[in-house]
Tab-separated table of C-alpha atoms in Angstrom:
chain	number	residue	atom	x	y	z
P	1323	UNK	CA	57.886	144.566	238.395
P	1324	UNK	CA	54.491	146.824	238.188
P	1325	UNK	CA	51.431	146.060	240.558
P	1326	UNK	CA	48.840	144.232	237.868
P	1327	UNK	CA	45.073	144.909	238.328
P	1328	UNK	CA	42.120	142.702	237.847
P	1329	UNK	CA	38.228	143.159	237.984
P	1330	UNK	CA	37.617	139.497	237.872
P	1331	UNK	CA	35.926	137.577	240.529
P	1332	UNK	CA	35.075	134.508	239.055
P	1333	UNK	CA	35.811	131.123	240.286
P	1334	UNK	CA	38.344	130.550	237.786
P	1335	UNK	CA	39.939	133.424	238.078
P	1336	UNK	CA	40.893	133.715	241.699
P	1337	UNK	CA	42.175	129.644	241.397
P	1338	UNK	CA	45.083	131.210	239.166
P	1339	UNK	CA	46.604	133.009	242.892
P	1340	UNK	CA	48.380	131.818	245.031
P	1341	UNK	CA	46.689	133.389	247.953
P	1342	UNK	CA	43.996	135.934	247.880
P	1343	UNK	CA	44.513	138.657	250.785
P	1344	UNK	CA	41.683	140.631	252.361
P	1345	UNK	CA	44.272	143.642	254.124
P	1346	UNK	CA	40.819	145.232	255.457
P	1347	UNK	CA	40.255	145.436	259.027
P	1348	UNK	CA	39.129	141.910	261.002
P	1349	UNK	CA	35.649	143.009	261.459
P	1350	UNK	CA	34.964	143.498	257.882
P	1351	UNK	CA	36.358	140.618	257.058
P	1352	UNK	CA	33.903	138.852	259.601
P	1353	UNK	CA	31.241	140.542	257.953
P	1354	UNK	CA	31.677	138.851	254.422
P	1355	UNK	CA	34.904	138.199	252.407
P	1356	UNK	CA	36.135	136.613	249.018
P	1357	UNK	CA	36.364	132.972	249.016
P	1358	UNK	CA	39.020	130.983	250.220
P	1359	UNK	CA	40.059	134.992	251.539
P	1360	UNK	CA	43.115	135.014	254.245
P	1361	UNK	CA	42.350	137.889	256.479
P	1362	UNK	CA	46.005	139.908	256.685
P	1363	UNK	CA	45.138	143.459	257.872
P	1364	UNK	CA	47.060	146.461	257.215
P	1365	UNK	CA	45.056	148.083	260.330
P	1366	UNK	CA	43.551	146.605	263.317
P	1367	UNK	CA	39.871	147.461	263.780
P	1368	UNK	CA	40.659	149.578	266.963
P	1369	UNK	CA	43.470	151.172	264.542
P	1370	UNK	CA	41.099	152.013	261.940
P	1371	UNK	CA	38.609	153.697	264.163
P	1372	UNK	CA	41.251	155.900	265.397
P	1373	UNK	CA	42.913	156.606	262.361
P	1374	UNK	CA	39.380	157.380	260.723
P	1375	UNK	CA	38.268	159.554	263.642
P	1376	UNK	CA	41.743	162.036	263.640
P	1377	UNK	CA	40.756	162.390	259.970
P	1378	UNK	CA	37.122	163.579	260.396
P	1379	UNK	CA	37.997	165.976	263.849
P	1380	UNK	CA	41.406	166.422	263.774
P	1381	UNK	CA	44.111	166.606	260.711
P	1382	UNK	CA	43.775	164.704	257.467
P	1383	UNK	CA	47.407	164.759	257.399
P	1384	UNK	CA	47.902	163.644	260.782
P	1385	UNK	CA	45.288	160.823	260.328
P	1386	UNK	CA	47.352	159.738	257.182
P	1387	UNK	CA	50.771	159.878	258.461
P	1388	UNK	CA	49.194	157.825	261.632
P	1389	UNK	CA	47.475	155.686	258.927
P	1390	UNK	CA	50.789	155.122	257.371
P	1391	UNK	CA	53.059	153.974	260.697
P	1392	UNK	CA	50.594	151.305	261.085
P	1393	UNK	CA	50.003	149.688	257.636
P	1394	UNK	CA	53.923	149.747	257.718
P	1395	UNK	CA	54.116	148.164	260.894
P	1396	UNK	CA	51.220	145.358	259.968
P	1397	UNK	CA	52.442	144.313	256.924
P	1398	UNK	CA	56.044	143.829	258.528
P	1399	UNK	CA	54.280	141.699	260.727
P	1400	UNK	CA	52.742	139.658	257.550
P	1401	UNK	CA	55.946	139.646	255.757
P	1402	UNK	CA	57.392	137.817	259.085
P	1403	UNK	CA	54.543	135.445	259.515
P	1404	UNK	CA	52.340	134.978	257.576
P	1405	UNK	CA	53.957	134.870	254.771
P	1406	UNK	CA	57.344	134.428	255.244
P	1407	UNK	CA	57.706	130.760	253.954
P	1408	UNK	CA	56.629	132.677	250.297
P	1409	UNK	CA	59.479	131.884	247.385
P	1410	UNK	CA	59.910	134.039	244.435
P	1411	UNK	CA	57.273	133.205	242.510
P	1412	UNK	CA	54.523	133.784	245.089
P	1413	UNK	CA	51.534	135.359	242.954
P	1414	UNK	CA	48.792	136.969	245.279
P	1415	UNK	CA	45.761	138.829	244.534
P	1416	UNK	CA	45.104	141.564	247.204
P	1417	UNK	CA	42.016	143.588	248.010
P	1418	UNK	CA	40.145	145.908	250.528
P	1419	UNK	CA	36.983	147.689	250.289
P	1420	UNK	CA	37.326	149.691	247.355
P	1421	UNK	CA	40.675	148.843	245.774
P	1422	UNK	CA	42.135	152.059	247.655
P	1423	UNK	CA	45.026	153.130	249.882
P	1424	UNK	CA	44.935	149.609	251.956
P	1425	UNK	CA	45.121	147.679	249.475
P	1426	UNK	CA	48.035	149.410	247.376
P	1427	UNK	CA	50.191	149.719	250.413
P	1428	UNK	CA	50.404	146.173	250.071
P	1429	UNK	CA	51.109	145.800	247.089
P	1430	UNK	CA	53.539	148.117	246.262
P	1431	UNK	CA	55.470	146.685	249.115
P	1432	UNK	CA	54.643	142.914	247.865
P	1433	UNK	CA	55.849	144.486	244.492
P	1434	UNK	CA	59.340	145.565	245.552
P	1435	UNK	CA	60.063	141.970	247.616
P	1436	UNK	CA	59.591	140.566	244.082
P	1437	UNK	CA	56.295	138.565	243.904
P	1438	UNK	CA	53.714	139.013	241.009
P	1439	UNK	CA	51.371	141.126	242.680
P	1440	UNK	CA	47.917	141.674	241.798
P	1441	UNK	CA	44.862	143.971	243.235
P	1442	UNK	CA	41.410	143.521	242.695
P	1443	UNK	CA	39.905	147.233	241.474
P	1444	UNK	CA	37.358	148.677	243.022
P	1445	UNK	CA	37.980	145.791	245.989
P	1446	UNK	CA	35.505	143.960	248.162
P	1447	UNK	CA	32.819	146.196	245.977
P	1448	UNK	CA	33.558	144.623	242.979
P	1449	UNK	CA	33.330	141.549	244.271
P	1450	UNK	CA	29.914	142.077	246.078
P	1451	UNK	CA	28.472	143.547	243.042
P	1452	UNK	CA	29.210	140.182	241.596
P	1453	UNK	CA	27.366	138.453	244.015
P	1454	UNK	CA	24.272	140.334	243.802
P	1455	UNK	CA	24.286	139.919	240.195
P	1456	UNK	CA	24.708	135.972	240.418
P	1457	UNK	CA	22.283	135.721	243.004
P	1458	UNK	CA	19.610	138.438	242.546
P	1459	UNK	CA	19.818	139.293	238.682
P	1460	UNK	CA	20.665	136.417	236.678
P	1461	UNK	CA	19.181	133.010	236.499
P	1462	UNK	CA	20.732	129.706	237.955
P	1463	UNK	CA	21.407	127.018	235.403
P	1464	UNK	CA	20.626	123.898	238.294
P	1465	UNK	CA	18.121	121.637	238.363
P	1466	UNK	CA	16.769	121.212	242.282
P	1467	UNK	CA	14.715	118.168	243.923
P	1468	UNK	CA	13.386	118.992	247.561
P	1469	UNK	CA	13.071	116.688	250.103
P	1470	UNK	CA	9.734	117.684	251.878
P	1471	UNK	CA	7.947	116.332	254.989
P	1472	UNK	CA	6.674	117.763	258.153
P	1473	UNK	CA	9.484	118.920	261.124
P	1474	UNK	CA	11.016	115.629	263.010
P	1475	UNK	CA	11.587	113.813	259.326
P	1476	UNK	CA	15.280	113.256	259.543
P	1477	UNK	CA	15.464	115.557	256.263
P	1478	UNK	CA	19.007	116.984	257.103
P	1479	UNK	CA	19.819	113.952	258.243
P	1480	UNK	CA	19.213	112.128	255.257
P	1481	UNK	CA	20.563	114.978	252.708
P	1482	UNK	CA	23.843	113.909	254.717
P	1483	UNK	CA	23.803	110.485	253.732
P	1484	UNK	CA	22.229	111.398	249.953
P	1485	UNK	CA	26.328	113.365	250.032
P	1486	UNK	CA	27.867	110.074	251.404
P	1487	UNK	CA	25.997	108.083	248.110
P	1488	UNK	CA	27.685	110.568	245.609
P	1489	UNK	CA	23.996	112.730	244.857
P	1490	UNK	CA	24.597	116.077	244.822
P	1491	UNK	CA	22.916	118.099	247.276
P	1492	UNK	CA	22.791	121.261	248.715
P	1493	UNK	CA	22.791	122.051	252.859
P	1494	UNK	CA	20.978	125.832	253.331
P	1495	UNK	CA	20.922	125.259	256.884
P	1496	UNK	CA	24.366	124.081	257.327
P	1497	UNK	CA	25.190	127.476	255.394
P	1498	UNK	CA	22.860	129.549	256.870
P	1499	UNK	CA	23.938	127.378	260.515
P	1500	UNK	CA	20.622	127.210	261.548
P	1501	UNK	CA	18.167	124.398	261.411
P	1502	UNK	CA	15.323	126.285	259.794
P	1503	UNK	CA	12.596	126.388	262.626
P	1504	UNK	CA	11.670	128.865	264.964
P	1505	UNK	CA	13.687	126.846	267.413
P	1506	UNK	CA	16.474	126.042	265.047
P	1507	UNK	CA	19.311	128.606	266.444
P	1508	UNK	CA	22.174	126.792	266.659
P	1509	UNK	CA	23.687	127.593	270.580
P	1510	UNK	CA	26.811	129.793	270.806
P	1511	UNK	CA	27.016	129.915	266.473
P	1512	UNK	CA	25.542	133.207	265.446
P	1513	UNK	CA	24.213	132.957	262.345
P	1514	UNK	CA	26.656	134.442	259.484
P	1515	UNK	CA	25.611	137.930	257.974
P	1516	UNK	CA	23.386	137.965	254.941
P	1517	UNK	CA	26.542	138.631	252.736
P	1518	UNK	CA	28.591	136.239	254.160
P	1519	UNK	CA	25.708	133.588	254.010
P	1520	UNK	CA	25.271	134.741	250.167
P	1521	UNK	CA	29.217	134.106	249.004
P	1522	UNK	CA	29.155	130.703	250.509
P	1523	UNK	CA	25.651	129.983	248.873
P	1524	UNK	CA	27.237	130.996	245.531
P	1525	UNK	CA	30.649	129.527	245.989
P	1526	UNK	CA	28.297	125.991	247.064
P	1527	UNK	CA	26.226	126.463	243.759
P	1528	UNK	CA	29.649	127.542	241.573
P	1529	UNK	CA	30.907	123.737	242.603
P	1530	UNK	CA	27.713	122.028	241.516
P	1531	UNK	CA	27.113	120.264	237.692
P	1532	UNK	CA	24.293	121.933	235.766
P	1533	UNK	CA	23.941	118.348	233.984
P	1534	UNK	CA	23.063	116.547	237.718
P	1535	UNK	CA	20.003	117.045	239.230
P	1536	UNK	CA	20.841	118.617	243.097
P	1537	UNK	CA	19.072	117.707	246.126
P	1538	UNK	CA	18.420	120.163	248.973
P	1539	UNK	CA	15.708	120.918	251.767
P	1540	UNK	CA	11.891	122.121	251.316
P	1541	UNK	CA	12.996	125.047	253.193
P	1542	UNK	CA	10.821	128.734	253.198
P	1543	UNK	CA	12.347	131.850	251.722
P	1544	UNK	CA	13.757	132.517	255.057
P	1545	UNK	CA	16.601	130.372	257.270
P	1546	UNK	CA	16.507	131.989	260.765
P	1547	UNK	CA	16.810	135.275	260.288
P	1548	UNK	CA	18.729	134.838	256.658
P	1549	UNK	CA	17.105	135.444	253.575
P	1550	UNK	CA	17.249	132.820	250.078
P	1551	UNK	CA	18.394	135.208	246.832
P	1552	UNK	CA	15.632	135.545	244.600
P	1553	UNK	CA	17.777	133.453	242.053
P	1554	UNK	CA	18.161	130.574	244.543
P	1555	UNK	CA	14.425	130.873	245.368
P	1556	UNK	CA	12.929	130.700	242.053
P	1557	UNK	CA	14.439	127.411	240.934
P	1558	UNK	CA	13.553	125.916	244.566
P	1559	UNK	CA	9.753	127.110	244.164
P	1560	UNK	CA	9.331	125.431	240.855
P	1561	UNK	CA	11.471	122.055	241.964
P	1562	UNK	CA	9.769	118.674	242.463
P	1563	UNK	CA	9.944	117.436	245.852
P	1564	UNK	CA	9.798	114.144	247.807
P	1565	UNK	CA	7.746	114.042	250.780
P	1566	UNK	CA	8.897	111.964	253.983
P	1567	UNK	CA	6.365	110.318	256.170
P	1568	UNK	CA	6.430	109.984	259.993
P	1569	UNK	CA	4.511	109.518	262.663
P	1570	UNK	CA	3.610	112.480	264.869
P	1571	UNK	CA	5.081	110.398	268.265
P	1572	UNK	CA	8.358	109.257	266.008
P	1573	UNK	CA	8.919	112.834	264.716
P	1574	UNK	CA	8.735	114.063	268.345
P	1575	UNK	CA	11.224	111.908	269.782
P	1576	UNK	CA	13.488	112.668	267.107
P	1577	UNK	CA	13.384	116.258	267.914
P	1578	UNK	CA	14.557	115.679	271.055
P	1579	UNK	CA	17.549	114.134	269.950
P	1580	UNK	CA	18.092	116.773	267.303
P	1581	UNK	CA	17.521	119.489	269.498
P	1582	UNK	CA	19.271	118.884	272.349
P	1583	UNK	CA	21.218	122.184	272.729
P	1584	UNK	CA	17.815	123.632	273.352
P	1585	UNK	CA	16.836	121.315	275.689
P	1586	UNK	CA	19.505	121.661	277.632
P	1587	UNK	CA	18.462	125.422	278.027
P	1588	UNK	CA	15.093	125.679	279.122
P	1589	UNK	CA	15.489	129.833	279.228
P	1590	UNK	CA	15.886	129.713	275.470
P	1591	UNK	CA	13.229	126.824	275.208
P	1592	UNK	CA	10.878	129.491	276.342
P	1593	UNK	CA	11.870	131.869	274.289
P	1594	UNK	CA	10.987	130.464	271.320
P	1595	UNK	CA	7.827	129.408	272.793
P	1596	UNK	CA	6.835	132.905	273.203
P	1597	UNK	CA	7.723	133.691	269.376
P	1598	UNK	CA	5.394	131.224	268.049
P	1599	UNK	CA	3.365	132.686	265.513
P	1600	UNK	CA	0.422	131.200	266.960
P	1601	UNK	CA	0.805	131.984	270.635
P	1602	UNK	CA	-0.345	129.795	273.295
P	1603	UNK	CA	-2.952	130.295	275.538
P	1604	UNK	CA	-2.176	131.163	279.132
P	1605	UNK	CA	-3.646	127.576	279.986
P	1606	UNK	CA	-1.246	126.275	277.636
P	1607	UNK	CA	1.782	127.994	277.997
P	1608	UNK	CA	1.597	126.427	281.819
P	1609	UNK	CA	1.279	123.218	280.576
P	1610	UNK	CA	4.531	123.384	278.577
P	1611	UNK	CA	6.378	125.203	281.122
P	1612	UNK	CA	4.845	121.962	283.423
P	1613	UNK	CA	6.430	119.175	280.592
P	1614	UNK	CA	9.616	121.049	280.466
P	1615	UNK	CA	9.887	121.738	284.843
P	1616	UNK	CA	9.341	117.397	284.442
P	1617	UNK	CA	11.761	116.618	281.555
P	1618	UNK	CA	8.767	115.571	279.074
P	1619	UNK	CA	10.182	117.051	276.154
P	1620	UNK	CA	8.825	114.645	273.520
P	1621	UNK	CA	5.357	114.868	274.902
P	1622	UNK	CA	6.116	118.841	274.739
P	1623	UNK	CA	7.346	118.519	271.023
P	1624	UNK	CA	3.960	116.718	270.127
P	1625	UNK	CA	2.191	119.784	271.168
P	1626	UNK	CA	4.389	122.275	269.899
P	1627	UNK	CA	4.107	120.173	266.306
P	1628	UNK	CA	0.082	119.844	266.934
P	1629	UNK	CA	-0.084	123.368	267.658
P	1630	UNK	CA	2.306	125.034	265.207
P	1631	UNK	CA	4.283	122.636	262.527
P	1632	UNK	CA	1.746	120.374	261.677
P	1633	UNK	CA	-0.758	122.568	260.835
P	1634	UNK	CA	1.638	125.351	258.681
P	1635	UNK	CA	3.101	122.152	256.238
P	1636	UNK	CA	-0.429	121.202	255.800
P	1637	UNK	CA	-1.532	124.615	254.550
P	1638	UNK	CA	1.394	125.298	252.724
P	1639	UNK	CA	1.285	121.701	251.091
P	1640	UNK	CA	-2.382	122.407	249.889
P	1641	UNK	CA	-1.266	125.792	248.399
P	1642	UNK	CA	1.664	124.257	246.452
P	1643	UNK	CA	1.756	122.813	242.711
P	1644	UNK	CA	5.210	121.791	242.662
P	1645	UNK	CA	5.118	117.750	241.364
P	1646	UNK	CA	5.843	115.181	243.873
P	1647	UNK	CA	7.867	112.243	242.886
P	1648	UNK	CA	6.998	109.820	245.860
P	1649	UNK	CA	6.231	109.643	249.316
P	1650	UNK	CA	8.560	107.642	251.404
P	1651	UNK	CA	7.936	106.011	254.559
P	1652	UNK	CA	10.970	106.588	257.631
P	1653	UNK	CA	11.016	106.202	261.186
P	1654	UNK	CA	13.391	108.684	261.902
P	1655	UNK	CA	15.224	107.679	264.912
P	1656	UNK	CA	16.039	104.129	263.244
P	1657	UNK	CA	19.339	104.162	261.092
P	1658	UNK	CA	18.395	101.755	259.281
P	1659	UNK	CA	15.144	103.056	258.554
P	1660	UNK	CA	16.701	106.219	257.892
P	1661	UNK	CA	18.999	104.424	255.409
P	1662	UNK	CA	16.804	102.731	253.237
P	1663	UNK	CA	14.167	105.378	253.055
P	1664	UNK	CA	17.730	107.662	251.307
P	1665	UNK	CA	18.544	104.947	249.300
P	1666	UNK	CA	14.568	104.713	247.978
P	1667	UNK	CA	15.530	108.539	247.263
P	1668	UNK	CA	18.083	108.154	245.483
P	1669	UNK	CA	16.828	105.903	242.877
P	1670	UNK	CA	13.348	108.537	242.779
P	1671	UNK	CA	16.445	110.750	241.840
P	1672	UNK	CA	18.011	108.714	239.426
P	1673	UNK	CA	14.025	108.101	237.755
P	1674	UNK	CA	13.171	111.719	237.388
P	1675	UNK	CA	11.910	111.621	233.937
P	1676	UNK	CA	9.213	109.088	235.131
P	1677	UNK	CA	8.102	110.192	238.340
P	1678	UNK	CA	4.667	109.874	238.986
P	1679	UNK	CA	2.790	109.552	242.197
P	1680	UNK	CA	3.822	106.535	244.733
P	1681	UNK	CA	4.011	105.474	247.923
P	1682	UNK	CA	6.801	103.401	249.478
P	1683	UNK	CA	6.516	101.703	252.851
């Protein structure tokens, strides 16, 4: 058998393996990865750091021979675990950064057992290059409708059960794993890196029909601390939207629900406070630290909405021209308010061609 090599990266094309094999070390694959990737390294992080330091200061020949002992002794691990239950016609596509000595190692061990081996040239590079070109070069061929309304509207919420009705939608917090406030961190789940964020944004928006319309969040270019590709963006700043309408005191107690995690850690709570855009005064910022000292965390979210929230939809709704569909009543912390106010979306949905102006109570 001879090692085969590929370039593509497409969604098509990596469905036709078996497996596809990142061999680079664990924290690169953290960092981003191909998806669907199974993270089998030929060297440890800890192993790579030593091998690549003996081959700046020491020997290049030592670092390689060192290099060498461990890739051997990894993928002997693999071969007894991982994927040892592997017939004859296994087919895997293997890769590491650049389509270098990691990678081939692999391979031409792979090769020899007798499985149709493939590597992807040029490696994790290639495949990032793709991404960058989907997301930040070429135009998406999706249609978008945002759900809008000010913070405490049950909008993820409601995107869930717009899923559960067979609408297709899109969840950029859920990828992005924050909830797309200044208090939206999500506790103990770091956010993922901007490239790891951007291959599961593409690989949501490779499984989506161009011939539905999608639904997805009002969100701003930014989700925490991750950024929406230009490509992304500039079908979401052109989309019609559907606004959501709920009472400042209904919104607020929602929030507390919703937010919870933060609650539950007034440190943090603070924290955020004192990254408002809009700082509070001194006078203020005692009052809040007063609500959350007595547990009055929906009177606190009024004021942090009154303050902050309330005030930054209302300017940014002025500035916008994108068309609104309908405004639709919901009391978010009813179900079955929440409930009929998605199924009232849903049919704005279905009635796209026709949407005008209205208001639905």
């Amino acid at each position: 058998m001879t090692v085969q090599v590929t370039e593509d990266v497409s969604v098509e094309a990596l469905q036709r393996f078996d497996m596809v094999i990142d061999v680079r070390s664990p924290g690169e694959f953290a960092q981003d990865h191909l998806p669907g990737a199974v993270s089998l390294p030929v060297l440890t992080d800890a192993e790579r750091a030593e091998v690549g330091t003996m081959y700046v200061q020491d020997s290049r020949f030592k670092a390689r021979r060192l290099g060498a002992a461990y890739v051997a002794r990894n993928v002997a691990r693999h071969l007894e675990g991982a994927v040892a239950d592997r017939d004859g016609g296994f087919a895997p596509l293997i890769y590491c950064w650049r389509g270098g000595m990691r990678s081939n190692a692999m391979a031409t061990i792979f090769d020899q057992v007798g499985w149709r081996t493939t590597v992807l040239s040029g490696g994790y590079r290639t495949y990032r290059r793709y991404v960058t070109r989907r997301l930040y070069d070429e135009a998406l061929d999706l249609r978008f409708v945002l759900l809008d309304g000010h913070t405490g509207s049950a909008k993820t919420e409601m995107l869930g059960q717009l899923a559960e009705m067979g609408l297709q939608t899109l969840d950029l917090e859920g990828l992005a794993q924050h909830r797309g406030s200044l208090f939206g961190a999500l506790a103990g789940r770091p956010q993922p890196s901007q490239k790891l964020f951007e291959s599961c944004l593409l690989q949501a928006l490779d499984g989506l029909d161009p011939n539905r319309p999608v639904v997805a969040e009002a969100e701003s270019s930014k989700i925490g601390d991750r950024m929406v590709p230009p490509a992304l963006w500039t079908c979401l700043a052109r989309a019609p939207r559907m606004e959501l309408v709920a009472s400042r005191p209904e919104r607020a107690k929602y929030l507390v629900e919703t937010y919870a995690d933060m609650i539950a850690d007034p440190s943090a709570l603070m924290v955020a406070i004192d990254r408002m855009p809009v700082a509070p005064s001194p006078e203020r910022r005692a009052t809040w630290m007063s609500l959350i000292a007595a547990g009055a965390f929906a009177e606190l979210a009024e004021a942090i909405m009154a303050l902050h929230y309330d005030p930054a939809y209302d300017r940014s709704a002025r500035k916008q021209d994108r068309p609104l569909l309908g405004a639709v009543d919901v009391v978010p912390t009813e179900p079955h308010s929440v409930a009929r106010a998605s199924a009232r979306i849903a049919e704005l949905v279905a009635g796209l061609d026709g949407g005008g102006l209205r208001r639905d109570g």
